[in-house]
Short mmCIF file of C-alpha atoms in Angstrom, two decimals:
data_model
loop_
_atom_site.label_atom_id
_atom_site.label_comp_id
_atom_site.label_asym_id
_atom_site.label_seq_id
_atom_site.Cartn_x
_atom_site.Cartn_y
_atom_site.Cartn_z
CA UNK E 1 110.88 82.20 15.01
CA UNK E 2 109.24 80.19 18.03
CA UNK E 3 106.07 80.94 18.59
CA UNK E 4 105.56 82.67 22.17
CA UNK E 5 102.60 81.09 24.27
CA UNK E 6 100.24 83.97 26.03
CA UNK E 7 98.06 81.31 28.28
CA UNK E 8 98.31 78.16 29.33
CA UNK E 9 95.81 75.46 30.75
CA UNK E 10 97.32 73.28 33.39
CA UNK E 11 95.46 70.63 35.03
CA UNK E 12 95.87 69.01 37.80
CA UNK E 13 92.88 66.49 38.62
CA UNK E 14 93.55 65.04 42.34
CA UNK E 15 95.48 67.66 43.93
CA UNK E 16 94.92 71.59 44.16
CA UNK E 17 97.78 73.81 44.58
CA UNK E 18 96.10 76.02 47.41
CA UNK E 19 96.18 72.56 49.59
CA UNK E 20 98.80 72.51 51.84
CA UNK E 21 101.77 70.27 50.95
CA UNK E 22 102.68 67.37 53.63
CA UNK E 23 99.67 65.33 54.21
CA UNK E 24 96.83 64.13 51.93
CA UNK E 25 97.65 63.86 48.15
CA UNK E 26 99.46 67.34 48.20
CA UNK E 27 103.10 67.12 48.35
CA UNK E 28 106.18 68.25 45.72
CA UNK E 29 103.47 67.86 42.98
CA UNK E 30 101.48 71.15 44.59
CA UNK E 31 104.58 73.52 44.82
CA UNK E 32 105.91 72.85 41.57
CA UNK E 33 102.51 73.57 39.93
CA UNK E 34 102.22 76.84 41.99
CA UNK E 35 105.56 78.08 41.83
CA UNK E 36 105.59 77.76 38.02
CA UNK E 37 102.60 78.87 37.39
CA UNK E 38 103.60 82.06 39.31
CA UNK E 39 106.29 82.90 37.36
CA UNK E 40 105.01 82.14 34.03
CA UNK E 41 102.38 84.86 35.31
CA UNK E 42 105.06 87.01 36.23
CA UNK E 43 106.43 86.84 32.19
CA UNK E 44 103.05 87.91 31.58
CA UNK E 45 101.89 84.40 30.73
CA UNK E 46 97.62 83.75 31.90
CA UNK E 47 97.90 80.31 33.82
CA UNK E 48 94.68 78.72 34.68
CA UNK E 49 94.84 75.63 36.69
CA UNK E 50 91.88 73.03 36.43
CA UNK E 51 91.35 71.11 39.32
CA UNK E 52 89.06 68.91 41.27
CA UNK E 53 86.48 70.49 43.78
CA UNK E 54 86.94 69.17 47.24
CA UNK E 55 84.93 71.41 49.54
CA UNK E 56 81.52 73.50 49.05
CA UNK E 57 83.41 75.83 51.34
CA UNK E 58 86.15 76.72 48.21
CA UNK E 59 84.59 79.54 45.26
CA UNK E 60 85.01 78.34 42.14
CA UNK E 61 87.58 80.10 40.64
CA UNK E 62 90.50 82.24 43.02
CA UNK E 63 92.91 83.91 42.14
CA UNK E 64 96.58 82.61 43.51
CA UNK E 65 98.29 85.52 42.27
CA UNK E 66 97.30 88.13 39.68
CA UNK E 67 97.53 85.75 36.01
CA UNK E 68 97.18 82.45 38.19
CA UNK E 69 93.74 81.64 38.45
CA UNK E 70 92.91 78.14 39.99
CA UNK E 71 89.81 76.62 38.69
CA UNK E 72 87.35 74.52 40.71
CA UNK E 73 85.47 71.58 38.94
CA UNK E 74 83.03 69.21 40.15
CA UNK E 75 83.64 65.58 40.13
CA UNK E 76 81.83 63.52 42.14
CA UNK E 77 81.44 64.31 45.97
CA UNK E 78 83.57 67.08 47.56
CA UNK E 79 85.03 64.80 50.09
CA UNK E 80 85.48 61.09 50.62
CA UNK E 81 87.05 60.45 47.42
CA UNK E 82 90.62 58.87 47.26
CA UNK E 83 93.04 59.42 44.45
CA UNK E 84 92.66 55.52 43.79
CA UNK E 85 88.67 56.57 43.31
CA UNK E 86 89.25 59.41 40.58
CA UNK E 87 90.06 57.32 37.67
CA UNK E 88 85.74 56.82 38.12
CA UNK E 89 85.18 60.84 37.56
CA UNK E 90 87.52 61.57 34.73
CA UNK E 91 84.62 61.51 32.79
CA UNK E 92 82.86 64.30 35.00
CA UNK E 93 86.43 66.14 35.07
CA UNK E 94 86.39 66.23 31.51
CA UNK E 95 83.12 67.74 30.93
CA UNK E 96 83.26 70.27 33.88
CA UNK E 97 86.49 71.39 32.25
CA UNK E 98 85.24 71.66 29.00
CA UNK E 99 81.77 73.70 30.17
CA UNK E 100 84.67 76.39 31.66
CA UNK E 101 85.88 76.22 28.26
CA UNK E 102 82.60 77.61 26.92
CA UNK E 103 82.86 81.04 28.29
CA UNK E 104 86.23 81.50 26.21
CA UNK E 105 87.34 82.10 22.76
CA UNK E 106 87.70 78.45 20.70
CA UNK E 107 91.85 79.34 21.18
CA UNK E 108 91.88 80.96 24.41
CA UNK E 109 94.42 78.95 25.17
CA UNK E 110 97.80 78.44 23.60
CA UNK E 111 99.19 75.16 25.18
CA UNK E 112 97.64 72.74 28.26
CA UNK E 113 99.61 71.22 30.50
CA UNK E 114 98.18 67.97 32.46
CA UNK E 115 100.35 66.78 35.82
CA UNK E 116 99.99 63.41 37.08
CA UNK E 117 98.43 60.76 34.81
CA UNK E 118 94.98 61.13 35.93
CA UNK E 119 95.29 65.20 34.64
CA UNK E 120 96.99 63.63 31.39
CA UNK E 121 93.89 61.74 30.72
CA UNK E 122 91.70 65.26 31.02
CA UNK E 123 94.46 67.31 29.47
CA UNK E 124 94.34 64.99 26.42
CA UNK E 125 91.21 65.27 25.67
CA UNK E 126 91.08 69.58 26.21
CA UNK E 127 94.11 69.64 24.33
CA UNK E 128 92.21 67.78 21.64
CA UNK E 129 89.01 69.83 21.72
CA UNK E 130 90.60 72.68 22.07
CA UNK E 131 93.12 71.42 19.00
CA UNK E 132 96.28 73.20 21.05
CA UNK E 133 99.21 71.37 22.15
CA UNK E 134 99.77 68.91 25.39
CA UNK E 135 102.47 69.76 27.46
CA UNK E 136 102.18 66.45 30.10
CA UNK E 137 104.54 66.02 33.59
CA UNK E 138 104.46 62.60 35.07
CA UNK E 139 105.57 63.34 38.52
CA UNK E 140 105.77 59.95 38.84
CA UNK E 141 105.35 56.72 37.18
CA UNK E 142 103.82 53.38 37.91
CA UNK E 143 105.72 51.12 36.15
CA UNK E 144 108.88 53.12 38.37
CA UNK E 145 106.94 52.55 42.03
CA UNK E 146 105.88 48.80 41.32
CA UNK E 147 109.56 48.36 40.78
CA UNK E 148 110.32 50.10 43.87
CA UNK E 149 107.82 48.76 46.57
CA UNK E 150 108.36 49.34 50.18
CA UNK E 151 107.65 46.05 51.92
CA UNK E 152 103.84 45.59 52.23
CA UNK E 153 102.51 48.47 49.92
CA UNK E 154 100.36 47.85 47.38
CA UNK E 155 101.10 48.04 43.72
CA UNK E 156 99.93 50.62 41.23
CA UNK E 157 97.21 48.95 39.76
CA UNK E 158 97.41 48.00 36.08
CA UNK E 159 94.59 50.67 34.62
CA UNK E 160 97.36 53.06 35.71
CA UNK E 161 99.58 52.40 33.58
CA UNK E 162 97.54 51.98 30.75
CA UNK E 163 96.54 55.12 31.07
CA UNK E 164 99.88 56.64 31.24
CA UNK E 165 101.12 54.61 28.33
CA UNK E 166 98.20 56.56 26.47
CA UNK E 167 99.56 59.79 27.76
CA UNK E 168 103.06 59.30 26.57
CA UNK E 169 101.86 58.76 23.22
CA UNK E 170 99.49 61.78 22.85
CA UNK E 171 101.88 64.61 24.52
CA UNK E 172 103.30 66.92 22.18
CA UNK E 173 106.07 67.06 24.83
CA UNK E 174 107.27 65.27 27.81
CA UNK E 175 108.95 67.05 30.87
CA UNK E 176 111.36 65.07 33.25
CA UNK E 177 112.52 66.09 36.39
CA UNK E 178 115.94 64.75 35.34
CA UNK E 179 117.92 62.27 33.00
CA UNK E 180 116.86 59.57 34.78
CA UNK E 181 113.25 59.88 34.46
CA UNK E 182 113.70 60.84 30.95
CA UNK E 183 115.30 57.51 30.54
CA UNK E 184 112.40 55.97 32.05
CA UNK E 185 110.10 57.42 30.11
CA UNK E 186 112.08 56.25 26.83
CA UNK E 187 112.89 52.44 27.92
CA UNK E 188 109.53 52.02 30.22
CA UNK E 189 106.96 54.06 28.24
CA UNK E 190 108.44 54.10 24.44
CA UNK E 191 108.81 57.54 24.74
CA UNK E 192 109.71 59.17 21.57
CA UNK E 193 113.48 60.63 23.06
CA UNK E 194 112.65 63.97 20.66
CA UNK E 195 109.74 64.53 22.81
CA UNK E 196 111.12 64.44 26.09
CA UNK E 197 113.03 67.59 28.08
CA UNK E 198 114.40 67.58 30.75
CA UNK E 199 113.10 70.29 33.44
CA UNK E 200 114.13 70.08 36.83
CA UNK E 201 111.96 71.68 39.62
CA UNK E 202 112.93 74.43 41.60
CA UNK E 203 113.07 76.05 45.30
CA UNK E 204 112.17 79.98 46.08
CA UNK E 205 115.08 80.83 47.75
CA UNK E 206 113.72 83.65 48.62
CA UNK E 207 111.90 81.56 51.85
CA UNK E 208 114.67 79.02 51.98
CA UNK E 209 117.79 80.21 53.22
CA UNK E 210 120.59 79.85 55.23
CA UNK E 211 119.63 81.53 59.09
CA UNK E 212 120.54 81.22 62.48
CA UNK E 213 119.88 77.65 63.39
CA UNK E 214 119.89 78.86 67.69
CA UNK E 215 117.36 81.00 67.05
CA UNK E 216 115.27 78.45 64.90
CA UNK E 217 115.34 76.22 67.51
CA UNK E 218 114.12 78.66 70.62
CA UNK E 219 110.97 79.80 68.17
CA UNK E 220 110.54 75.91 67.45
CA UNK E 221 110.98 74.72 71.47
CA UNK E 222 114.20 72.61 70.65
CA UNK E 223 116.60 71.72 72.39
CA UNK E 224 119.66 73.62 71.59
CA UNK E 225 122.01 71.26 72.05
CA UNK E 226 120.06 68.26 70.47
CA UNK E 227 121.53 66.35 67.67
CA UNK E 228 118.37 67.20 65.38
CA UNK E 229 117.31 64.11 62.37
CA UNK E 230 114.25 65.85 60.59
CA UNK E 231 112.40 63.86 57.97
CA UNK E 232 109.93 65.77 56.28
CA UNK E 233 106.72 64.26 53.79
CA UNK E 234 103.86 62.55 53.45
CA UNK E 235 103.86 59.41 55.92
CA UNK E 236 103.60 56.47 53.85
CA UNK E 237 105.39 53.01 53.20
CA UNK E 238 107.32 54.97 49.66
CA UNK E 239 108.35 57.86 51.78
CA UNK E 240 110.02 55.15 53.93
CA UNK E 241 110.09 56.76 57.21
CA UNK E 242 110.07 53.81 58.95
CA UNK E 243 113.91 53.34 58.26
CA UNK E 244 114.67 56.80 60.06
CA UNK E 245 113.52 55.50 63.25
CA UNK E 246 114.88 51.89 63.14
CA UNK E 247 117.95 53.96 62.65
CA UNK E 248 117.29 56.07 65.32
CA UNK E 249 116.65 52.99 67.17
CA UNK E 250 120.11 51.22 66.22
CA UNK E 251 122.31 54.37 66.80
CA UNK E 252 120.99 54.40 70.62
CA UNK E 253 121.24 50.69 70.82
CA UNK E 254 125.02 50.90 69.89
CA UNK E 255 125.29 54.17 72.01
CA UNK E 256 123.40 54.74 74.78
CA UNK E 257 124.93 58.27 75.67
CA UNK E 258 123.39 59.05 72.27
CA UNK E 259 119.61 59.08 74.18
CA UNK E 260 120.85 62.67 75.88
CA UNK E 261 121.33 64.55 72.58
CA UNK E 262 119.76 62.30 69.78
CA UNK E 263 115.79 64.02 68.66
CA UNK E 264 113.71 63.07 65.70
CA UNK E 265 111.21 64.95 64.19
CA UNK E 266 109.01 63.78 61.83
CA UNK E 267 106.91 66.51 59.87
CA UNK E 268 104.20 65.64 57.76
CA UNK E 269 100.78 63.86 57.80
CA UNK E 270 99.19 60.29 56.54
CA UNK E 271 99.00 59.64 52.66
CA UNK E 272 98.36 56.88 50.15
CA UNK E 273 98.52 53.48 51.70
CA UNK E 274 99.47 54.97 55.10
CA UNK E 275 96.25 55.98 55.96
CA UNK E 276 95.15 52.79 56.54
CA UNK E 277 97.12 53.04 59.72
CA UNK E 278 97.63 56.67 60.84
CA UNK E 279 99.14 56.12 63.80
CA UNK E 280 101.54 53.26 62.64
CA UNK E 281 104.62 55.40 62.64
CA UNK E 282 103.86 56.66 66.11
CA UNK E 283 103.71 53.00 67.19
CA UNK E 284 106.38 51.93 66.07
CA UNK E 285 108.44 54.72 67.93
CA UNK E 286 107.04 53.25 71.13
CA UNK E 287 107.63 49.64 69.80
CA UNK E 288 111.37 50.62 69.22
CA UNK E 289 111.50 52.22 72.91
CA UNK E 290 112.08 55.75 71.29
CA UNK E 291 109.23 57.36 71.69
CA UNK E 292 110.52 60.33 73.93
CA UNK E 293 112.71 60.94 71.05
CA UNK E 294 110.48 61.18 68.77
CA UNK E 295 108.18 64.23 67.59
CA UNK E 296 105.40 64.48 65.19
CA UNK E 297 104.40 67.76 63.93
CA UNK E 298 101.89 68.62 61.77
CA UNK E 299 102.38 70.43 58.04
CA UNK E 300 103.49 73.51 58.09
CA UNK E 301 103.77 77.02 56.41
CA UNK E 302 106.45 77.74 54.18
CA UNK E 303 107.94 80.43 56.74
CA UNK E 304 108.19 77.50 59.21
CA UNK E 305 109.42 74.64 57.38
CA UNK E 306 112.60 76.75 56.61
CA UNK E 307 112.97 76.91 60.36
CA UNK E 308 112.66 73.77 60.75
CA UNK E 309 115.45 72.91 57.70
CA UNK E 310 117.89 75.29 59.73
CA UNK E 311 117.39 73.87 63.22
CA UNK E 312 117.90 70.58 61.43
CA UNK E 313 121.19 68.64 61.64
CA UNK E 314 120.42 65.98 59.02
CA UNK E 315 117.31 65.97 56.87
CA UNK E 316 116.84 62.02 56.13
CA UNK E 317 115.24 61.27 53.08
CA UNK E 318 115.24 57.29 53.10
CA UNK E 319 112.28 56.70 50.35
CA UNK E 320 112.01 54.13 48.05
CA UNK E 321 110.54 56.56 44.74
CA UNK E 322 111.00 60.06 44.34
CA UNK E 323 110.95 61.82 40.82
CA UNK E 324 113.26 64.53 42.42
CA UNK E 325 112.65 65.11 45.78
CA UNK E 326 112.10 68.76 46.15
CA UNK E 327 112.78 68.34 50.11
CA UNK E 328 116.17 67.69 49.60
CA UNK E 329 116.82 71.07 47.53
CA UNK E 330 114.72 73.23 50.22
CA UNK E 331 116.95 71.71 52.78
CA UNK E 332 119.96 72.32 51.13
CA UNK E 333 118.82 75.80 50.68
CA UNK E 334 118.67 76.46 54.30
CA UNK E 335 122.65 74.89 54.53
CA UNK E 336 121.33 71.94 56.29
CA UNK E 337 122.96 68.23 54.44
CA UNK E 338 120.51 65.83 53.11
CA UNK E 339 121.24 61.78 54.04
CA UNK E 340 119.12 60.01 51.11
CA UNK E 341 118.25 57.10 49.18
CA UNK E 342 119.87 56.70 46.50
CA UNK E 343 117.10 56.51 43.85
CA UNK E 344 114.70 58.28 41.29
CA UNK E 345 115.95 61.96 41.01
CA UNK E 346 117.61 62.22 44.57
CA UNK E 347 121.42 62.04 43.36
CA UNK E 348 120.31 64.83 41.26
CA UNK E 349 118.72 66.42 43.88
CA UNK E 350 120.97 66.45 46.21
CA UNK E 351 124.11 66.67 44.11
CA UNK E 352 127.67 67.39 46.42
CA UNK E 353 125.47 68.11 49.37
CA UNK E 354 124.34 65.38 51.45
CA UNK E 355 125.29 61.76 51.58
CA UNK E 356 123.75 58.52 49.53
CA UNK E 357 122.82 55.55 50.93
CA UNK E 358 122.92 52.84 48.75
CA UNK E 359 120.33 50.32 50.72
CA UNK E 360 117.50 50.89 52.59
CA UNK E 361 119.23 48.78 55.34
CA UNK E 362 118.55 50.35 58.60
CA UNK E 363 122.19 49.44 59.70
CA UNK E 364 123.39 51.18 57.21
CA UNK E 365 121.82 54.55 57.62
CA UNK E 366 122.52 54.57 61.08
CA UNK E 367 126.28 53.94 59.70
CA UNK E 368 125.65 57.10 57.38
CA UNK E 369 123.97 59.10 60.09
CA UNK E 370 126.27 58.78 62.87
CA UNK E 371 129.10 59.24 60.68
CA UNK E 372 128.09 62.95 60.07
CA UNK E 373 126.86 63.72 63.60
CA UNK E 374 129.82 62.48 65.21
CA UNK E 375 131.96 64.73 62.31
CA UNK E 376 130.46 68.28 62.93
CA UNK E 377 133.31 70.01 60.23
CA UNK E 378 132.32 67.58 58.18
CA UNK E 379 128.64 68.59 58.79
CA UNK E 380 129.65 72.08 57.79
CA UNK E 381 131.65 71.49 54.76
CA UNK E 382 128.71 69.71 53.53
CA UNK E 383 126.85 72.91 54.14
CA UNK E 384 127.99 75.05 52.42
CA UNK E 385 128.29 72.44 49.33
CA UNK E 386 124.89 72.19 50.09
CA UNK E 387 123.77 75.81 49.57
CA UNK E 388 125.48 75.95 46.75
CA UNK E 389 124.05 73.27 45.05
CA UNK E 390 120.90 74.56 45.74
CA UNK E 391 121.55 77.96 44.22
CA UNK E 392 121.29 76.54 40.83
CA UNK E 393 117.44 75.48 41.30
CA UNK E 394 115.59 78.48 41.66
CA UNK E 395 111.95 78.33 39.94
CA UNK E 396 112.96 81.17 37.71
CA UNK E 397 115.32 78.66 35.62
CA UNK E 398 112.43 76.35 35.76
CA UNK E 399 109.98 78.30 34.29
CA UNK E 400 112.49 79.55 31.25
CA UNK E 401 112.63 75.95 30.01
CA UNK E 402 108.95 75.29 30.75
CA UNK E 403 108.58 78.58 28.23
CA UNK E 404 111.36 76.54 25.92
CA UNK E 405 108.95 73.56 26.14
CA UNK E 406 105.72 75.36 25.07
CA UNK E 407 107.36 76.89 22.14
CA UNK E 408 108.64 73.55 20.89
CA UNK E 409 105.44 72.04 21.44
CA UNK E 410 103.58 74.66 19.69
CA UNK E 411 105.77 74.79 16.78
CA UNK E 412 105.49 70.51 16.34
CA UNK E 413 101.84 70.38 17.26
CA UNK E 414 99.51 67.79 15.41
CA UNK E 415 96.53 66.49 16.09
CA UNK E 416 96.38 63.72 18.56
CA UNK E 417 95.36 60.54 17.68
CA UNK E 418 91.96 60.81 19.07
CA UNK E 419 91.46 63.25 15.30
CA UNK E 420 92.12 59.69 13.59
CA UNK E 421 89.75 57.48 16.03
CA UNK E 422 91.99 55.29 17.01
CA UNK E 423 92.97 53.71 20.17
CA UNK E 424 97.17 53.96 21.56
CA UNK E 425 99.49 51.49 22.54
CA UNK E 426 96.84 48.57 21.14
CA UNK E 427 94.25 49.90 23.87
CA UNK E 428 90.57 50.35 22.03
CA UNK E 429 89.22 53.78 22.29
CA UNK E 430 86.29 52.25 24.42
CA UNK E 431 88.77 52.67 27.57
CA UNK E 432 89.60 55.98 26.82
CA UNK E 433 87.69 58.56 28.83
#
């Protein structure tokens, strides 16, 4: 008989799941985190996430819903730090995570679960101390991004991977998003194929749901008769939303009745690489001679990003990583298509409900684009494809196979090999936090 987890560690260094998703370092990563956690509370699971204190402002622990308790550390300085600067305060992490740990029984907890390779480094070593097993979610990979670089981004640097080829070794279990990660796992990391499971994130469809797009629009100030692009994410070069508005750009250029109807909307806020020029996006809409088309919003609640999904024509999705791309299942929820690239988990993602664009050719999404606003039945078949799809992804199936996961890795757990002193993947222990 599997044994049955009662509480679970997760960890999740550079990114809290109170932090709202859409600008920053908090994007899918945050929801999945808090939306699983919430219903492994509500199967009368304890989840405590650890994570990295960013404000003095913040208590140290809060409660996210009764069983979810989210778990401030101290690492360094509350603010100013990058996610390219935390590799410097795993150390601190570490022992502000294991000083929490004091208060508690030796085996408290049942299983830890790190997200992101920075929280796999931290999770290893609880999961170690703690001698319970390590549960670890990539989100996503370097070795996956370097091979997928938007033009002028900078590369994952090489201490990343290292430290995620360590990771992949010491997890008692893997989770992927889909097959294809899981196959990247195996042929870029030398994943052990036993150890991996596949887990695909969810959407509370509860919040996202079809509605009446009119009245979206009139509490959003829309136009109601405006064919609507919406690209929704963190602005940065691997987002790509660059190649929504030279698309933009191009559709007007080949039809200049199109400037009457034709808005974008981009929703989000500066992240990664892209905040090294905030306002590059909104230049480049003037550059392009689109700027009146164009509007930036800020992140928004949940409540109102489904309003924006149904006022939405098209969500674009043109980016050039995404583990899954949770954006194009919350769309799809709401009945509105998805256009996207066709890479990392979005064909899974986005399944019979949106459209795949093989390039990241701004010809050719504008050839995808104006295909489906100039075809408004075939804007609706794709609809209701769409909420179908997206009916199969609730967070409930997620968290039954993260349950499915824990018991596995609980019933295979050995010690790591940090028991036998020794380093992984030829790497000497001296690197190893």
């Amino acid at each position: 008989m599997a044994t049955e987890p009662q509480r679970v560690a997760m960890v999740s260094v550079h990114t809290s799941p109170l932090e709202q998703p859409g600008t920053g370092d908090a994007g899918g990563m945050n929801v999945y985190i808090a939306e699983s956690a919430k219903q492994l509370a509500a199967r009368g699971i304890e989840v405590d996430i650890f994570t990295r204190r960013t404000t003095a402002d913040v208590p140290v622990d809060v409660d996210l819903v009764p069983g979810v308790r989210v778990r401030h550390v101290t690492a360094g300085p509350y603010e100013g730090l990058s996610k390219e600067d935390l590799p410097g305060q795993l150390c601190a992490f570490s022992a502000g995570t294991m000083h929490a740990g004091l208060s508690l029984p030796e085996d408290h907890y049942d299983v830890v679960h790190s997200h992101y390779w920075l929280s796999g480094q931290v999770g290893w070593l609880a999961a170690d101390r703690w001698r319970v097993a390590l549960v670890h979610s990539m989100h996503t990979m370097a070795r996956v991004k370097n091979g997928h670089l938007a033009e002028g981004d900078s590369p994952e640097p090489p201490g990343r991977e290292i430290g995620e080829v360590q990771v992949v070794e010491a997890a008692d279990r893997l989770v992927a998003n889909t097959e294809d990660e899981a196959r990247e796992l195996i042929e870029l990391y030398a994943a052990q194929p036993a150890k991996v499971s596949i887990v695909p994130p969810g959407v509370d469809l509860g919040v996202f749901a079809p509605g009446d797009r009119a009245k979206a629009r009139a509490g959003l100030g829309l136009d109601p008769a405006a064919d609507l692009l919406l690209f929704v994410g963190r602005i940065q070069p691997l987002k790509a939303p660059d190649v929504l508005l030279r698309a933009a750009h191009r559709l007007v250029a080949q039809d200049p009745a199109r400037r009457r109807t034709l808005q974008v909307a981009v929703l989000g806020g500066p992240s990664g690489s892209g905040l090294s020029h905030p306002h590059q996006l909104e230049d480049l809409a003037v550059e392009l001679g689109i700027g009146d088309l164009v509007r930036f919003v800020k992140p928004v609640a949940r409540p109102v990003l489904a309003d924006w999904y149904r006022a939405a024509d098209l969500v674009v999705m043109p980016s050039h990583s995404e583990s899954f791309g949770l954006v194009a299942i919350e769309a799809q929820a709401c009945g509105t298509p998805v256009v996207a690239a066709a890479v990392g988990g979005l064909p899974t993602a986005v399944g019979d409900g949106g459209v795949l664009v093989p390039t990241h050719d701004p010809a050719d999404w504008a050839d995808a684009i104006g295909g489906l606003l100039d075809h408004p039945l075939r804007r609706t078949v794709l609809s209701r494809k769409a909420v179908r799809h997206a009916a199969g992804f609730g967070w409930e199936a997620t968290a039954d196979r993260l349950l499915e996961v824990y018991r596995r890795a609980l019933d295979d757990h050995t010690h790591s090999p940090i028991d036998e002193g020794q380093g992984l993947a030829g790497v000497p222990r001296a690197v190893i936090p």
